[in-house]
């Protein structure tokens, strides 16, 4: 039986990527086959190197103007994409090729606080400024609009009266680390064999 093979796309530190890699080590039906970074300085590349996972650094123009990433993914038998802190809008050809087979994690309770420009600390600042009493991560399917696909999972945590954006970011990230990989696992197992 062939395994589900994941490509993890990231632009930054990759603390979620690290968690996902660990979670699926020695998994019977799911494996991480590739890490894709949007810049050569992304911390996530260190994880790829340390874990002996194949990696690719994207060139922005190429990513939007030709479809060579599709070949890269195909060559490595990747059948599922995980966006874990990936900041570029995914081009339509890639969304189509991985329809219902691409998920993203967002650090707020979508549909609130999503969309263009809503990433990193901007999200947590906006949540606090809006006087929300709850926040938390959302895992959703990816379509061609930022943060817009069907929601697979949400978890809630309080926003405390004295919270700085950094405090809230830490609380939400801890939930991401706990729930992202199991959510991917549940979703993939619900799809059946690849
Ligand atoms: C997370 O907060 C995630 O919700 C967002 O980007 C951040 C990635 O953090 N999409 P890390 O690189 O996994 O530490």
mmCIF file of C-alpha atoms and ligand atoms in Angstrom:
data_model
loop_
_atom_site.group_PDB
_atom_site.id
_atom_site.type_symbol
_atom_site.label_atom_id
_atom_site.label_comp_id
_atom_site.label_asym_id
_atom_site.label_seq_id
_atom_site.Cartn_x
_atom_site.Cartn_y
_atom_site.Cartn_z
ATOM 1 C CA UNK A 1 0.000 0.000 0.000
ATOM 2 C CA UNK A 2 1.419 3.412 -0.929
ATOM 3 C CA UNK A 3 1.723 6.042 1.758
ATOM 4 C CA UNK A 4 0.291 9.552 1.722
ATOM 5 C CA UNK A 5 3.324 11.701 0.925
ATOM 6 C CA UNK A 6 3.307 15.265 2.251
ATOM 7 C CA UNK A 7 5.107 18.375 1.045
ATOM 8 C CA UNK A 8 5.382 21.016 3.775
ATOM 9 C CA UNK A 9 5.513 24.607 2.448
ATOM 10 C CA UNK A 10 6.862 27.312 4.796
ATOM 11 C CA UNK A 11 8.367 30.786 4.755
ATOM 12 C CA UNK A 12 9.727 31.105 8.276
ATOM 13 C CA UNK A 13 10.940 29.379 11.391
ATOM 14 C CA UNK A 14 8.959 26.246 10.808
ATOM 15 C CA UNK A 15 8.038 25.336 14.367
ATOM 16 C CA UNK A 16 4.868 23.709 12.993
ATOM 17 C CA UNK A 17 6.917 21.926 10.340
ATOM 18 C CA UNK A 18 9.212 20.535 13.054
ATOM 19 C CA UNK A 19 6.173 19.284 14.954
ATOM 20 C CA UNK A 20 4.646 17.672 11.866
ATOM 21 C CA UNK A 21 7.919 15.976 10.913
ATOM 22 C CA UNK A 22 8.210 14.492 14.397
ATOM 23 C CA UNK A 23 4.570 13.411 14.503
ATOM 24 C CA UNK A 24 4.751 11.469 11.229
ATOM 25 C CA UNK A 25 8.119 9.831 11.842
ATOM 26 C CA UNK A 26 7.486 6.073 11.661
ATOM 27 C CA UNK A 27 3.805 6.574 10.804
ATOM 28 C CA UNK A 28 2.338 3.565 9.024
ATOM 29 C CA UNK A 29 0.548 5.411 6.220
ATOM 30 C CA UNK A 30 1.736 9.049 6.144
ATOM 31 C CA UNK A 31 5.226 10.425 5.488
ATOM 32 C CA UNK A 32 6.861 13.793 4.862
ATOM 33 C CA UNK A 33 8.533 13.648 1.451
ATOM 34 C CA UNK A 34 9.546 17.249 0.839
ATOM 35 C CA UNK A 35 9.988 20.660 2.463
ATOM 36 C CA UNK A 36 9.429 23.690 0.234
ATOM 37 C CA UNK A 37 10.708 27.112 1.344
ATOM 38 C CA UNK A 38 9.881 30.494 -0.165
ATOM 39 C CA UNK A 39 13.334 31.874 0.633
ATOM 40 C CA UNK A 40 16.804 30.447 1.059
ATOM 41 C CA UNK A 41 17.118 31.876 4.577
ATOM 42 C CA UNK A 42 13.933 30.220 5.912
ATOM 43 C CA UNK A 43 14.687 28.395 9.169
ATOM 44 C CA UNK A 44 12.638 25.510 7.912
ATOM 45 C CA UNK A 45 15.525 24.493 5.644
ATOM 46 C CA UNK A 46 17.611 23.668 8.730
ATOM 47 C CA UNK A 47 14.920 21.222 9.785
ATOM 48 C CA UNK A 48 15.003 19.597 6.342
ATOM 49 C CA UNK A 49 18.754 19.239 6.551
ATOM 50 C CA UNK A 50 18.806 17.940 10.113
ATOM 51 C CA UNK A 51 16.106 15.366 9.353
ATOM 52 C CA UNK A 52 17.466 14.325 5.957
ATOM 53 C CA UNK A 53 14.299 15.475 4.167
ATOM 54 C CA UNK A 54 14.513 16.600 0.553
ATOM 55 C CA UNK A 55 13.966 20.385 0.133
ATOM 56 C CA UNK A 56 13.349 22.996 -2.550
ATOM 57 C CA UNK A 57 13.674 26.792 -2.457
ATOM 58 C CA UNK A 58 11.098 28.483 -4.674
ATOM 59 C CA UNK A 59 11.910 31.337 -7.050
ATOM 60 C CA UNK A 60 8.984 33.749 -6.962
ATOM 61 C CA UNK A 61 8.725 34.519 -10.698
ATOM 62 C CA UNK A 62 9.041 30.872 -11.639
ATOM 63 C CA UNK A 63 6.439 29.860 -9.062
ATOM 64 C CA UNK A 64 3.838 32.183 -10.603
ATOM 65 C CA UNK A 65 4.862 32.074 -14.257
ATOM 66 C CA UNK A 66 5.584 28.441 -14.953
ATOM 67 C CA UNK A 67 4.388 25.259 -13.353
ATOM 68 C CA UNK A 68 7.700 23.523 -12.722
ATOM 69 C CA UNK A 69 6.851 22.956 -9.056
ATOM 70 C CA UNK A 70 4.207 20.485 -10.268
ATOM 71 C CA UNK A 71 6.953 18.371 -11.808
ATOM 72 C CA UNK A 72 9.058 18.620 -8.659
ATOM 73 C CA UNK A 73 6.096 17.388 -6.618
ATOM 74 C CA UNK A 74 5.217 14.644 -9.072
ATOM 75 C CA UNK A 75 8.773 13.330 -9.244
ATOM 76 C CA UNK A 76 8.675 12.911 -5.474
ATOM 77 C CA UNK A 77 5.204 11.337 -5.483
ATOM 78 C CA UNK A 78 3.758 14.114 -3.321
ATOM 79 C CA UNK A 79 -0.019 13.784 -3.051
ATOM 80 C CA UNK A 80 -0.780 16.254 -0.252
ATOM 81 C CA UNK A 81 0.417 19.780 0.538
ATOM 82 C CA UNK A 82 0.576 21.399 3.963
ATOM 83 C CA UNK A 83 1.053 25.172 4.200
ATOM 84 C CA UNK A 84 2.650 25.847 7.574
ATOM 85 C CA UNK A 85 3.470 29.532 7.735
ATOM 86 C CA UNK A 86 3.708 29.902 3.950
ATOM 87 C CA UNK A 87 3.187 33.568 3.101
ATOM 88 C CA UNK A 88 2.696 33.551 -0.670
ATOM 89 C CA UNK A 89 -0.699 33.210 -2.301
ATOM 90 C CA UNK A 90 -0.834 29.753 -3.892
ATOM 91 C CA UNK A 91 -1.261 30.067 -7.689
ATOM 92 C CA UNK A 92 -4.422 28.678 -9.278
ATOM 93 C CA UNK A 93 -2.680 25.861 -11.168
ATOM 94 C CA UNK A 94 -1.342 24.431 -7.898
ATOM 95 C CA UNK A 95 -4.677 24.770 -6.083
ATOM 96 C CA UNK A 96 -6.362 22.920 -8.958
ATOM 97 C CA UNK A 97 -3.750 20.169 -9.054
ATOM 98 C CA UNK A 98 -4.143 19.577 -5.299
ATOM 99 C CA UNK A 99 -7.865 20.280 -4.934
ATOM 100 C CA UNK A 100 -9.029 19.070 -1.501
ATOM 101 C CA UNK A 101 -5.437 17.936 -0.949
ATOM 102 C CA UNK A 102 -3.958 21.129 0.449
ATOM 103 C CA UNK A 103 -4.401 22.551 3.947
ATOM 104 C CA UNK A 104 -3.284 25.728 5.682
ATOM 105 C CA UNK A 105 -3.104 26.782 9.306
ATOM 106 C CA UNK A 106 -4.142 30.296 10.305
ATOM 107 C CA UNK A 107 -3.576 31.750 13.792
ATOM 108 C CA UNK A 108 -7.117 33.087 14.332
ATOM 109 C CA UNK A 109 -10.699 31.900 14.250
ATOM 110 C CA UNK A 110 -11.568 32.254 10.566
ATOM 111 C CA UNK A 111 -13.568 33.682 8.873
ATOM 112 C CA UNK A 112 -12.613 36.538 11.194
ATOM 113 C CA UNK A 113 -9.122 38.041 10.934
ATOM 114 C CA UNK A 114 -8.163 36.398 7.646
ATOM 115 C CA UNK A 115 -7.294 37.634 4.181
ATOM 116 C CA UNK A 116 -4.469 39.567 2.582
ATOM 117 C CA UNK A 117 -2.084 41.187 5.038
ATOM 118 C CA UNK A 118 -3.418 39.099 7.930
ATOM 119 C CA UNK A 119 -0.369 37.128 8.959
ATOM 120 C CA UNK A 120 1.961 36.879 11.919
ATOM 121 C CA UNK A 121 1.651 39.548 14.584
ATOM 122 C CA UNK A 122 -0.795 41.575 12.425
ATOM 123 C CA UNK A 123 -3.423 38.951 13.177
ATOM 124 C CA UNK A 124 -2.940 38.981 16.947
ATOM 125 C CA UNK A 125 -2.830 42.789 17.052
ATOM 126 C CA UNK A 126 -6.131 42.928 15.154
ATOM 127 C CA UNK A 127 -7.753 40.365 17.462
ATOM 128 C CA UNK A 128 -6.762 42.360 20.569
ATOM 129 C CA UNK A 129 -7.746 45.687 18.996
ATOM 130 C CA UNK A 130 -11.185 44.287 18.172
ATOM 131 C CA UNK A 131 -11.711 43.407 21.847
ATOM 132 C CA UNK A 132 -12.188 39.702 21.155
ATOM 133 C CA UNK A 133 -12.337 37.471 24.209
ATOM 134 C CA UNK A 134 -11.355 34.317 22.311
ATOM 135 C CA UNK A 135 -8.921 33.361 19.583
ATOM 136 C CA UNK A 136 -7.266 30.184 18.356
ATOM 137 C CA UNK A 137 -5.969 28.409 15.273
ATOM 138 C CA UNK A 138 -7.947 27.308 12.211
ATOM 139 C CA UNK A 139 -6.945 24.508 9.844
ATOM 140 C CA UNK A 140 -8.679 24.785 6.478
ATOM 141 C CA UNK A 141 -8.577 23.544 2.913
ATOM 142 C CA UNK A 142 -6.896 25.915 0.481
ATOM 143 C CA UNK A 143 -8.627 27.525 -2.468
ATOM 144 C CA UNK A 144 -7.615 30.512 -4.574
ATOM 145 C CA UNK A 145 -8.569 33.146 -2.000
ATOM 146 C CA UNK A 146 -6.455 33.780 1.110
ATOM 147 C CA UNK A 147 -7.825 31.948 4.179
ATOM 148 C CA UNK A 148 -11.110 31.063 2.511
ATOM 149 C CA UNK A 149 -11.443 27.257 2.074
ATOM 150 C CA UNK A 150 -13.584 24.829 4.104
ATOM 151 C CA UNK A 151 -12.684 24.726 7.779
ATOM 152 C CA UNK A 152 -11.453 21.352 9.075
ATOM 153 C CA UNK A 153 -10.573 22.270 12.640
ATOM 154 C CA UNK A 154 -10.654 25.125 15.152
ATOM 155 C CA UNK A 155 -9.601 25.311 18.772
ATOM 156 C CA UNK A 156 -10.293 28.194 21.133
ATOM 157 C CA UNK A 157 -8.241 29.903 23.791
ATOM 158 C CA UNK A 158 -8.974 33.025 25.839
ATOM 159 C CA UNK A 159 -7.692 36.485 24.994
ATOM 160 C CA UNK A 160 -6.734 37.877 28.406
ATOM 161 C CA UNK A 161 -7.292 41.536 29.372
ATOM 162 C CA UNK A 162 -3.568 42.362 29.599
ATOM 163 C CA UNK A 163 -2.463 40.350 26.570
ATOM 164 C CA UNK A 164 0.180 41.789 24.301
ATOM 165 C CA UNK A 165 0.134 40.396 20.739
ATOM 166 C CA UNK A 166 3.190 38.268 21.633
ATOM 167 C CA UNK A 167 1.339 36.649 24.561
ATOM 168 C CA UNK A 168 -1.599 35.733 22.386
ATOM 169 C CA UNK A 169 0.727 34.500 19.611
ATOM 170 C CA UNK A 170 2.406 32.120 22.061
ATOM 171 C CA UNK A 171 -0.902 30.755 23.322
ATOM 172 C CA UNK A 172 -2.262 30.184 19.813
ATOM 173 C CA UNK A 173 1.001 28.651 18.555
ATOM 174 C CA UNK A 174 0.974 26.117 21.396
ATOM 175 C CA UNK A 175 -2.466 24.989 20.193
ATOM 176 C CA UNK A 176 -1.203 24.804 16.606
ATOM 177 C CA UNK A 177 1.624 22.518 17.704
ATOM 178 C CA UNK A 178 -0.786 20.271 19.556
ATOM 179 C CA UNK A 179 -3.483 20.006 16.888
ATOM 180 C CA UNK A 180 -2.098 20.591 13.385
ATOM 181 C CA UNK A 181 -0.525 17.173 12.738
ATOM 182 C CA UNK A 182 -3.419 15.157 14.253
ATOM 183 C CA UNK A 183 -5.858 17.207 12.141
ATOM 184 C CA UNK A 184 -3.876 16.393 8.987
ATOM 185 C CA UNK A 185 -3.808 12.746 10.016
ATOM 186 C CA UNK A 186 -7.568 12.602 10.646
ATOM 187 C CA UNK A 187 -8.312 14.298 7.344
ATOM 188 C CA UNK A 188 -6.002 12.020 5.341
ATOM 189 C CA UNK A 189 -7.335 8.897 6.977
ATOM 190 C CA UNK A 190 -10.881 10.056 6.195
ATOM 191 C CA UNK A 191 -9.892 10.312 2.509
ATOM 192 C CA UNK A 192 -8.715 6.705 2.512
ATOM 193 C CA UNK A 193 -5.715 5.423 0.582
ATOM 194 C CA UNK A 194 -3.900 7.841 -1.741
HETATM 195 C C1 LIG B 1 1.756 30.127 12.513
HETATM 196 O O1 LIG B 1 1.284 31.017 13.474
HETATM 197 C C2 LIG B 1 0.654 29.812 11.516
HETATM 198 O O2 LIG B 1 -0.622 29.921 12.047
HETATM 199 C C3 LIG B 1 0.844 30.857 10.462
HETATM 200 O O3 LIG B 1 2.247 31.046 10.398
HETATM 201 C C4 LIG B 1 2.855 30.721 11.641
HETATM 202 C C5 LIG B 1 3.965 29.770 11.363
HETATM 203 O O4 LIG B 1 4.791 29.596 12.457
HETATM 204 N N1 LIG B 1 0.219 30.470 9.220
HETATM 205 P P1 LIG B 1 5.979 28.565 12.394
HETATM 206 O O5 LIG B 1 6.886 28.965 11.244
HETATM 207 O O6 LIG B 1 5.389 27.206 12.182
HETATM 208 O O7 LIG B 1 6.666 28.681 13.710
#
